Coordinates of C-alpha atoms in Angstrom, one line a residue:
X232 CA -51.1 193.4 -193.8
X233 CA -51.4 192.0 -189.9
X234 CA -53.2 189.1 -191.7
X235 CA -50.4 189.0 -194.3
X236 CA -47.6 188.3 -191.0
X237 CA -49.9 186.2 -189.6
X238 CA -50.2 184.0 -192.5
X239 CA -46.4 184.1 -193.1
X240 CA -45.4 183.1 -189.9
X241 CA -47.9 180.4 -189.7
X242 CA -46.2 178.8 -192.8
X243 CA -42.8 179.2 -191.6
X244 CA -43.9 177.5 -188.4
X245 CA -45.3 174.5 -190.5
X246 CA -42.1 174.0 -192.3
X247 CA -39.9 174.2 -189.1
X248 CA -42.5 171.3 -188.1
X249 CA -42.3 169.3 -191.0
X250 CA -38.9 169.4 -191.0
X251 CA -38.6 168.3 -187.3
X252 CA -41.2 165.9 -188.5
X253 CA -38.9 164.5 -191.2
X254 CA -36.0 164.1 -188.8
X255 CA -35.4 160.3 -187.7
X256 CA -33.0 160.0 -184.8
X257 CA -31.6 156.4 -184.3
X258 CA -29.7 155.5 -181.4
X259 CA -26.6 153.3 -181.5
X260 CA -27.3 149.8 -180.0
X261 CA -25.7 150.3 -176.0
X262 CA -25.2 153.9 -177.3
X263 CA -27.0 155.4 -174.2
X264 CA -23.9 153.9 -172.0
X265 CA -26.6 152.6 -169.3
X266 CA -25.2 149.0 -169.8
X267 CA -22.0 147.4 -169.2
X268 CA -19.8 144.7 -168.6
X269 CA -17.5 144.4 -166.1
X270 CA -14.5 141.8 -165.7
X271 CA -12.4 141.4 -162.8
X272 CA -8.9 140.7 -164.0
X273 CA -6.3 138.7 -161.7
X274 CA -2.9 140.8 -162.2
X275 CA 0.4 138.4 -162.0
X276 CA 1.9 138.1 -158.4
X277 CA 5.2 139.5 -159.5
X278 CA 3.4 142.8 -159.9
X279 CA 1.7 142.7 -157.1
X280 CA -1.5 140.0 -157.8
X281 CA -4.1 142.8 -157.7
X282 CA -7.6 142.2 -159.2
X283 CA -8.3 145.1 -161.4
X284 CA -11.8 146.0 -163.0
X285 CA -12.4 146.3 -166.7
X286 CA -15.3 147.9 -168.4
X287 CA -16.9 147.5 -171.8
X288 CA -20.0 148.6 -173.4
X289 CA -22.3 145.9 -173.9
X290 CA -25.1 143.8 -171.4
X291 CA -25.1 144.3 -167.4
X292 CA -22.9 141.2 -166.6
X293 CA -19.9 140.6 -164.5
X294 CA -17.0 138.4 -165.9
X295 CA -14.2 137.2 -163.2
X296 CA -11.2 135.3 -164.6
X297 CA -8.5 136.1 -167.1
X298 CA -10.3 135.4 -170.3
X299 CA -9.9 137.2 -173.6
X300 CA -12.8 139.5 -174.2
X301 CA -14.8 139.6 -177.3
X302 CA -18.0 141.6 -177.4
X303 CA -21.0 140.3 -176.0
X304 CA -24.5 140.7 -176.7
X305 CA -23.6 141.9 -180.4
X306 CA -22.5 145.1 -178.8
X307 CA -20.6 147.2 -181.7
X308 CA -18.4 148.9 -179.0
X309 CA -15.0 148.5 -178.2
X310 CA -12.5 150.0 -175.9
X311 CA -9.0 150.7 -175.3
X312 CA -9.4 148.9 -172.0
X313 CA -7.4 145.7 -172.4
X314 CA -5.8 143.0 -170.7
X315 CA -1.9 142.4 -171.8
X316 CA 0.6 139.6 -171.5
X317 CA 3.8 140.7 -171.9
X318 CA 6.8 138.5 -170.7
X319 CA 4.6 135.9 -169.1
X320 CA 3.0 139.0 -166.8
X321 CA -0.4 139.5 -167.1
X322 CA -1.3 143.3 -167.0
X323 CA -4.6 145.3 -167.3
X324 CA -4.9 149.0 -168.8
X325 CA -8.5 150.7 -168.0
X326 CA -8.5 153.9 -169.6
X327 CA -12.7 153.8 -169.9
X328 CA -14.6 154.1 -167.3
X329 CA -18.5 153.6 -166.4
X330 CA -19.7 156.9 -164.6
X331 CA -23.1 157.6 -162.7
X332 CA -24.8 160.2 -164.6
X333 CA -28.4 161.0 -163.3
X334 CA -30.6 157.8 -163.4
X335 CA -28.5 155.9 -165.7
X336 CA -24.4 155.9 -166.7
X337 CA -22.2 157.6 -169.2
X338 CA -18.6 156.7 -170.4
X339 CA -15.5 158.5 -168.9
X340 CA -12.4 158.4 -171.1
X341 CA -9.1 159.4 -169.4
X342 CA -5.5 159.9 -170.7
X343 CA -2.8 158.3 -168.2
X344 CA 0.7 156.7 -167.9
X345 CA 0.4 153.1 -167.1
X346 CA 3.4 151.9 -165.4
X347 CA 4.7 147.9 -165.1
X348 CA 8.2 147.6 -163.5
X349 CA 9.7 144.1 -162.4
X350 CA 13.5 144.2 -161.8
X351 CA 15.3 142.0 -164.1
X352 CA 12.6 141.1 -166.3
X353 CA 10.5 144.6 -167.8
X354 CA 10.2 148.6 -166.7
X355 CA 7.7 149.9 -169.0
X356 CA 5.9 153.3 -168.8
X357 CA 3.1 153.7 -171.6
X358 CA 0.7 156.8 -172.1
X359 CA -2.1 155.2 -172.6
X360 CA -5.4 157.5 -173.7
X361 CA -9.1 156.2 -173.2
X362 CA -10.6 155.1 -176.5
X363 CA -14.3 154.2 -177.1
X364 CA -14.8 152.9 -180.3
X365 CA -17.2 150.9 -183.0
X366 CA -15.1 147.5 -183.3
X367 CA -13.4 145.4 -181.2
X368 CA -9.8 144.4 -179.7
X369 CA -7.9 141.4 -180.1
X370 CA -6.7 140.1 -176.7
X371 CA -4.3 139.3 -174.8
X372 CA -2.1 142.1 -176.2
X373 CA 1.4 140.8 -176.3
X374 CA 3.4 143.9 -177.4
X375 CA 3.8 147.8 -176.9
X376 CA 4.7 147.8 -180.5
X377 CA 2.0 148.6 -183.0
X378 CA -0.8 148.7 -180.7
X379 CA -3.2 149.5 -183.4
X380 CA -2.9 146.3 -185.2
X381 CA -4.9 144.5 -182.2
X382 CA -7.9 146.8 -183.1
X383 CA -10.4 145.7 -185.3
X384 CA -11.7 149.1 -186.4
X385 CA -15.3 149.7 -188.0
X386 CA -18.7 147.7 -188.5
X387 CA -20.7 146.8 -191.2
X388 CA -23.2 149.6 -192.0
X389 CA -24.9 150.4 -195.5
X390 CA -27.1 153.4 -194.9
X391 CA -26.1 157.5 -195.1
X392 CA -27.3 159.4 -191.9
X393 CA -26.9 163.3 -192.1
X394 CA -25.4 163.8 -188.9
X395 CA -23.5 162.3 -185.6
X396 CA -25.4 163.3 -182.2
X397 CA -24.1 162.9 -178.9
X398 CA -24.1 164.6 -175.5
X399 CA -20.2 165.4 -174.1
X400 CA -18.3 167.4 -171.5
X401 CA -14.5 167.8 -171.8
X402 CA -11.7 168.4 -169.1
X403 CA -8.3 169.7 -170.4
X404 CA -5.1 168.7 -169.0
X405 CA -3.9 172.3 -169.0
X406 CA -0.7 171.5 -170.1
X407 CA 0.8 173.2 -173.3
X408 CA 2.7 170.6 -175.1
X409 CA 2.1 166.6 -175.2
X410 CA 4.7 163.9 -174.1
X411 CA 5.1 160.2 -176.4
X412 CA 5.6 157.6 -174.0
X413 CA 5.9 154.2 -176.0
X414 CA 6.7 151.7 -173.6
X415 CA 10.5 151.7 -173.2
X416 CA 13.0 154.3 -172.5
X417 CA 12.3 158.0 -171.8
X418 CA 9.3 160.3 -172.6
X419 CA 10.0 162.6 -175.5
X420 CA 8.1 165.9 -176.0
X421 CA 5.5 166.9 -178.6
X422 CA 4.7 170.4 -179.6
X423 CA 1.0 171.1 -179.5
X424 CA -1.8 171.2 -176.9
X425 CA -3.7 168.0 -176.4
X426 CA -7.3 167.4 -178.0
X427 CA -10.0 164.9 -177.5
X428 CA -11.1 164.0 -180.7
X429 CA -14.3 162.4 -182.6
X430 CA -13.6 160.5 -185.8
X431 CA -16.7 159.3 -187.8
X432 CA -16.1 158.0 -191.5
X433 CA -18.1 155.9 -193.8
X434 CA -16.0 153.6 -195.9
X435 CA -16.5 151.2 -199.0
X436 CA -14.3 148.5 -198.6
X437 CA -13.1 146.0 -200.9
X438 CA -11.4 142.6 -199.9
X439 CA -9.0 141.2 -202.4
X440 CA -7.8 137.2 -202.8
X441 CA -5.0 137.7 -200.6
X442 CA -7.0 139.2 -197.2
X443 CA -6.0 142.6 -198.3
X444 CA -8.6 145.4 -197.4
X445 CA -8.7 148.8 -199.4
X446 CA -11.6 151.6 -199.0
X447 CA -12.7 154.4 -200.6
X448 CA -14.0 157.3 -198.5
X449 CA -17.7 157.9 -198.7
X450 CA -18.3 160.3 -195.4
X451 CA -16.2 162.2 -193.2
X452 CA -17.1 164.0 -189.7
X453 CA -14.1 164.8 -187.4
X454 CA -14.6 167.2 -184.0
X455 CA -11.8 168.4 -181.6
X456 CA -12.0 169.8 -178.5
X457 CA -9.0 171.6 -177.1
X458 CA -10.9 173.6 -174.1
X459 CA -12.7 172.4 -170.8
X460 CA -16.4 172.6 -171.0
X461 CA -18.6 174.2 -168.1
X462 CA -20.7 170.6 -167.4
X463 CA -22.6 168.9 -170.4
X464 CA -23.1 169.9 -173.9
X465 CA -26.5 167.8 -174.8
X466 CA -27.6 167.1 -178.4
X467 CA -24.2 168.2 -179.9
X468 CA -24.8 167.1 -183.5
X469 CA -22.5 167.4 -186.5
X470 CA -23.2 167.1 -190.1
X471 CA -21.5 164.3 -191.9
X472 CA -19.7 165.4 -195.2
X473 CA -19.7 163.2 -198.3
X474 CA -17.5 162.3 -201.1
X475 CA -14.6 164.3 -202.0
X476 CA -14.3 167.3 -199.1
X477 CA -11.1 168.6 -200.1
X478 CA -12.4 171.7 -201.3
X479 CA -15.0 172.0 -198.3
X480 CA -14.9 174.9 -196.4
X481 CA -14.7 172.5 -193.0
X482 CA -12.2 170.3 -194.3
X483 CA -9.2 170.1 -192.2
X484 CA -6.0 168.1 -194.2
X485 CA -4.5 167.3 -190.3
X486 CA -7.5 165.4 -189.4
X487 CA -9.9 164.7 -192.4
X488 CA -7.4 163.1 -194.7
X489 CA -7.8 159.7 -196.1
X490 CA -5.9 157.0 -193.8
X491 CA -4.0 153.8 -194.0
X492 CA -3.1 153.7 -190.1
X493 CA -6.4 151.6 -189.0
X494 CA -6.5 147.8 -188.9
X495 CA -9.4 145.4 -189.6
X496 CA -10.3 141.7 -189.4
X497 CA -10.4 140.6 -193.0
X498 CA -12.2 137.6 -194.3
X499 CA -9.4 135.0 -193.1
X500 CA -10.0 136.3 -189.5
X501 CA -6.8 138.2 -189.4
X502 CA -6.1 142.5 -188.5
X503 CA -4.7 144.0 -191.4
X504 CA -4.1 147.6 -192.2
X505 CA -7.2 149.4 -194.2
X506 CA -5.6 151.2 -196.9
X507 CA -7.7 154.5 -197.8
X508 CA -7.3 155.0 -201.8
X509 CA -9.5 157.8 -202.5
X510 CA -13.0 159.6 -202.1
X511 CA -16.0 157.9 -203.2
X512 CA -18.8 159.6 -205.4
X513 CA -21.1 161.9 -203.5
X514 CA -24.1 159.6 -203.4
X515 CA -21.8 156.2 -203.1
X516 CA -23.3 153.9 -200.4
X517 CA -20.8 152.7 -197.5
X518 CA -20.3 149.0 -196.6
X519 CA -18.9 150.1 -193.2
X520 CA -19.2 152.1 -190.3
X521 CA -16.4 153.9 -188.4
X522 CA -16.5 156.0 -184.9
X523 CA -14.0 156.6 -182.3
X524 CA -14.2 159.0 -179.5
X525 CA -10.8 159.6 -178.0
X526 CA -9.1 161.3 -174.6
X527 CA -5.9 162.5 -176.8
X528 CA -5.9 163.1 -180.6
X529 CA -1.9 162.5 -181.4
X530 CA -1.9 158.9 -182.2
X531 CA -0.3 155.7 -180.0
X532 CA 1.4 156.8 -177.3
X533 CA 1.2 160.7 -177.6
X534 CA -1.2 162.9 -175.3
X535 CA -1.4 164.7 -172.1
X536 CA -2.4 163.0 -168.5
X537 CA -5.3 164.2 -167.4
X538 CA -7.0 164.5 -170.7
X539 CA -10.8 163.8 -170.1
X540 CA -13.7 163.0 -172.1
X541 CA -17.5 162.1 -171.2
X542 CA -19.5 160.7 -173.9
X543 CA -23.2 159.8 -173.8
X544 CA -26.2 159.4 -175.9
X545 CA -25.0 158.7 -179.3
X546 CA -27.1 158.7 -182.1
X547 CA -27.8 158.9 -186.0
X548 CA -29.6 161.6 -187.5
X549 CA -31.2 160.8 -190.8

């Protein structure tokens, strides 16, 4: 009997070892968050003329000057850090920061209120969440209206990973409700606690002759965080669900439903709305991967100042 138990245990260990050996982990480019571009932007004299630093995930490099930014070193990462030029005034917004972690760095994403006041010209208060995503931003931002249209969301991608893996920690603001602050006028209350959110989507996109982009959803993974963590959670791994997942136990209609709110750059160089028209077959091959880490979940201009999400070591698991 003892010999038989030993054989069973040995067989089980062999199966586990074989499973581990079959797992392939691929780090996203610059996904270890150890390499950053820093930008020094000179804000307009009428709002103080301060020099501000913006952080971008990419090759270690410093840029001085009010130049529009395009991703360097083939970095797939965009951020919510932007240079804006509204009514002739140059202003920055920085909500994603490089932060020391061990011998390297991580990304810190914060939700805060950005304020610009110039007597007789502008008086703008905007709630801005920290967002780190695959894609890029079109600078300069010229309006607080429909800010999503400046974002090119997603990168070309044609494989089928089984999971997303990353390190994270989270600090919640502690507020029971959120606020909406769009830039003009006062703030309004939005019911419900603010969460950090991670959205991973695989799409099969199609562009028509007019440049319109539609997509079918191939893969889905969405996770939210509403409670502060006690330090880092390392190698957190979340399965990607394929095909029509509306009957899956993990499906959450509020966060996983088909989307028509995201913009992408078409073949004509114009940012257009991407309309998801349906669910792809479970074995479909994607054309694009979308990944976004955000310190607030309610959409543009909605959140709770103080929400903070830290991200590091982003990988795909096959």
